[in-house]
């Protein structure tokens, strides 16, 4: 079995990687049917390792912040209203939005939400609302720093015995943060 990979390489190119990805996603989603649906969607968008690792980082960060806020503060005082609370509770939707944000971080010609809606089972409105809630929850810091990215990558490599081929690309795009700040400024501070 060849366990070497490049970060810019598509993940779902062979069956053993599909099984590895299912095992990798199980702690996050914890529902085999939803994972199978997610795998089909990830095949359609041809997800790469770098995008997957960024999506996983964002997903972990959301859960960490969300759990901290709900356990340490009065939920009604927290900025998440009932609709947003239900969105964050849907792990599959949150992970899909994390994948969308990862795609937007690395592709200049990113896929619009209408196409994501057709690929996934969620409406364009739910995907947009999910993006809005997640970006606001993370205070626009949804792309990992180099050290945080390496932590996610190393976790994957150690767990599944994979070895990375040297990556030369630029990880983060600062211009994207500005884009989202401008895009969501029309909603004001809630």
Short mmCIF file of C-alpha atoms in Angstrom, two decimals:
data_model
loop_
_atom_site.label_atom_id
_atom_site.label_comp_id
_atom_site.label_asym_id
_atom_site.label_seq_id
_atom_site.Cartn_x
_atom_site.Cartn_y
_atom_site.Cartn_z
CA UNK A 1 0.00 0.00 0.00
CA UNK A 2 1.35 3.41 -1.01
CA UNK A 3 0.86 5.86 1.85
CA UNK A 4 2.74 8.78 0.33
CA UNK A 5 0.77 11.88 -0.53
CA UNK A 6 1.12 15.45 -1.70
CA UNK A 7 -1.03 18.12 -0.07
CA UNK A 8 -2.30 19.27 -3.47
CA UNK A 9 -3.23 15.72 -4.47
CA UNK A 10 -6.84 14.58 -4.64
CA UNK A 11 -7.68 12.31 -1.73
CA UNK A 12 -10.36 10.04 -3.13
CA UNK A 13 -8.41 8.50 -6.00
CA UNK A 14 -8.40 4.91 -4.72
CA UNK A 15 -10.53 2.68 -2.51
CA UNK A 16 -8.09 2.39 0.41
CA UNK A 17 -8.03 6.20 0.72
CA UNK A 18 -11.83 6.27 0.75
CA UNK A 19 -11.83 3.85 3.68
CA UNK A 20 -9.12 5.88 5.41
CA UNK A 21 -11.17 9.05 4.96
CA UNK A 22 -14.27 7.35 6.39
CA UNK A 23 -12.25 6.33 9.46
CA UNK A 24 -10.79 9.84 9.73
CA UNK A 25 -14.21 11.54 9.56
CA UNK A 26 -16.01 9.20 11.96
CA UNK A 27 -14.96 11.01 15.19
CA UNK A 28 -16.35 14.26 13.75
CA UNK A 29 -19.63 13.10 12.17
CA UNK A 30 -20.31 9.79 14.04
CA UNK A 31 -23.01 8.65 11.61
CA UNK A 32 -22.06 6.17 8.86
CA UNK A 33 -24.86 7.23 6.47
CA UNK A 34 -23.92 10.90 6.76
CA UNK A 35 -20.24 10.02 6.25
CA UNK A 36 -21.11 8.08 3.08
CA UNK A 37 -23.09 11.08 1.78
CA UNK A 38 -20.19 13.34 2.66
CA UNK A 39 -17.69 11.06 0.87
CA UNK A 40 -19.81 11.20 -2.32
CA UNK A 41 -19.87 14.99 -2.12
CA UNK A 42 -16.11 15.19 -1.50
CA UNK A 43 -15.52 12.99 -4.57
CA UNK A 44 -17.59 15.38 -6.70
CA UNK A 45 -15.60 18.42 -5.57
CA UNK A 46 -12.29 16.52 -5.87
CA UNK A 47 -11.08 17.50 -2.41
CA UNK A 48 -7.34 17.65 -1.84
CA UNK A 49 -5.45 16.86 1.35
CA UNK A 50 -4.70 20.52 2.07
CA UNK A 51 -8.39 21.48 1.81
CA UNK A 52 -9.44 18.54 3.97
CA UNK A 53 -6.93 19.45 6.68
CA UNK A 54 -8.10 23.09 6.67
CA UNK A 55 -11.74 21.96 6.87
CA UNK A 56 -10.92 19.65 9.79
CA UNK A 57 -9.06 22.48 11.56
CA UNK A 58 -12.05 24.81 11.14
CA UNK A 59 -14.49 22.11 12.28
CA UNK A 60 -12.45 21.38 15.42
CA UNK A 61 -12.15 25.07 16.22
CA UNK A 62 -15.90 25.63 15.84
CA UNK A 63 -16.72 22.75 18.16
CA UNK A 64 -14.13 23.93 20.68
CA UNK A 65 -15.38 27.53 20.73
CA UNK A 66 -19.03 26.54 20.61
CA UNK A 67 -18.72 24.03 23.47
CA UNK A 68 -16.72 26.51 25.55
CA UNK A 69 -19.30 29.26 25.06
CA UNK A 70 -22.34 27.06 25.71
CA UNK A 71 -20.86 25.49 28.85
CA UNK A 72 -19.31 28.66 30.30
CA UNK A 73 -21.89 31.28 29.39
CA UNK A 74 -25.61 31.59 29.39
CA UNK A 75 -26.61 30.41 25.88
CA UNK A 76 -29.30 33.09 25.59
CA UNK A 77 -26.62 35.78 26.04
CA UNK A 78 -24.44 34.17 23.39
CA UNK A 79 -24.76 35.56 19.86
CA UNK A 80 -26.21 32.33 18.48
CA UNK A 81 -29.96 32.54 18.03
CA UNK A 82 -32.26 29.51 17.71
CA UNK A 83 -31.76 29.05 13.94
CA UNK A 84 -27.99 29.34 14.24
CA UNK A 85 -27.99 26.96 17.21
CA UNK A 86 -29.75 24.32 15.08
CA UNK A 87 -27.28 24.91 12.24
CA UNK A 88 -24.27 24.41 14.49
CA UNK A 89 -25.82 21.22 15.92
CA UNK A 90 -25.93 19.68 12.41
CA UNK A 91 -22.40 18.22 12.21
CA UNK A 92 -22.65 17.25 8.54
CA UNK A 93 -23.75 20.76 7.50
CA UNK A 94 -20.99 22.33 9.60
CA UNK A 95 -18.38 20.06 8.01
CA UNK A 96 -19.66 20.85 4.50
CA UNK A 97 -19.44 24.58 5.25
CA UNK A 98 -15.89 24.02 6.53
CA UNK A 99 -15.06 22.33 3.21
CA UNK A 100 -16.61 25.27 1.35
CA UNK A 101 -14.48 27.72 3.34
CA UNK A 102 -11.38 25.62 2.67
CA UNK A 103 -12.15 25.67 -1.06
CA UNK A 104 -12.59 29.44 -0.94
CA UNK A 105 -9.26 29.75 0.87
CA UNK A 106 -7.32 27.90 -1.83
CA UNK A 107 -9.15 28.43 -5.11
CA UNK A 108 -9.44 31.77 -6.84
CA UNK A 109 -12.30 30.37 -8.94
CA UNK A 110 -14.33 28.86 -6.14
CA UNK A 111 -17.59 26.97 -6.58
CA UNK A 112 -20.67 29.09 -5.87
CA UNK A 113 -23.28 28.10 -3.30
CA UNK A 114 -25.84 27.07 -5.94
CA UNK A 115 -23.52 24.30 -7.09
CA UNK A 116 -22.67 23.33 -3.50
CA UNK A 117 -26.41 23.13 -2.84
CA UNK A 118 -26.89 20.74 -5.75
CA UNK A 119 -23.92 18.61 -4.66
CA UNK A 120 -25.03 18.47 -1.02
CA UNK A 121 -28.54 17.98 0.34
CA UNK A 122 -28.66 21.47 1.87
CA UNK A 123 -30.30 24.58 0.50
CA UNK A 124 -28.29 27.55 -0.69
CA UNK A 125 -29.80 29.55 2.17
CA UNK A 126 -28.69 26.99 4.81
CA UNK A 127 -25.18 26.93 3.34
CA UNK A 128 -24.95 30.73 3.34
CA UNK A 129 -26.35 30.95 6.86
CA UNK A 130 -23.89 28.26 7.94
CA UNK A 131 -21.01 30.23 6.42
CA UNK A 132 -22.17 33.40 8.12
CA UNK A 133 -22.57 31.77 11.55
CA UNK A 134 -19.24 29.95 11.37
CA UNK A 135 -17.25 32.94 10.14
CA UNK A 136 -18.83 35.15 12.79
CA UNK A 137 -18.29 32.52 15.50
CA UNK A 138 -14.61 32.25 14.55
CA UNK A 139 -14.28 36.03 14.21
CA UNK A 140 -13.07 35.62 10.59
CA UNK A 141 -10.15 33.40 11.69
CA UNK A 142 -11.12 30.23 9.83
CA UNK A 143 -7.81 29.54 8.11
CA UNK A 144 -5.17 27.86 10.25
CA UNK A 145 -1.77 29.28 11.03
CA UNK A 146 1.13 27.18 9.82
CA UNK A 147 1.62 25.50 13.21
CA UNK A 148 -2.09 24.69 13.54
CA UNK A 149 -2.15 23.26 10.02
CA UNK A 150 0.89 21.11 10.77
CA UNK A 151 -0.79 19.80 13.91
CA UNK A 152 -3.83 18.59 11.93
CA UNK A 153 -1.63 17.14 9.19
CA UNK A 154 0.64 15.32 11.67
CA UNK A 155 -2.38 13.94 13.51
CA UNK A 156 -3.64 12.42 10.24
CA UNK A 157 -0.20 11.11 9.24
CA UNK A 158 0.41 9.44 12.61
CA UNK A 159 -3.05 7.93 12.85
CA UNK A 160 -3.04 6.40 9.35
CA UNK A 161 0.71 5.96 8.74
CA UNK A 162 0.87 8.39 5.81
CA UNK A 163 3.97 10.24 4.64
CA UNK A 164 3.83 13.65 3.01
CA UNK A 165 5.79 14.58 -0.07
CA UNK A 166 7.25 18.10 0.32
CA UNK A 167 4.68 20.88 -0.15
CA UNK A 168 5.88 24.11 -1.74
CA UNK A 169 2.61 26.07 -2.00
CA UNK A 170 1.42 29.09 -0.07
CA UNK A 171 -0.98 27.96 2.66
CA UNK A 172 -3.00 31.00 3.53
CA UNK A 173 -4.59 33.85 1.64
CA UNK A 174 -5.05 37.01 3.70
CA UNK A 175 -7.09 38.68 0.96
CA UNK A 176 -9.89 36.21 1.63
CA UNK A 177 -10.36 37.43 5.20
CA UNK A 178 -10.87 40.97 3.88
CA UNK A 179 -13.35 39.65 1.30
CA UNK A 180 -15.51 38.01 3.97
CA UNK A 181 -15.32 41.02 6.30
CA UNK A 182 -16.63 43.23 3.48
CA UNK A 183 -19.21 40.64 2.44
CA UNK A 184 -20.70 40.30 5.92
CA UNK A 185 -20.40 43.97 6.93
CA UNK A 186 -23.86 44.54 5.46
CA UNK A 187 -25.30 42.46 8.33
CA UNK A 188 -23.85 44.78 10.96
CA UNK A 189 -22.76 43.76 14.44
CA UNK A 190 -25.30 41.44 15.98
#
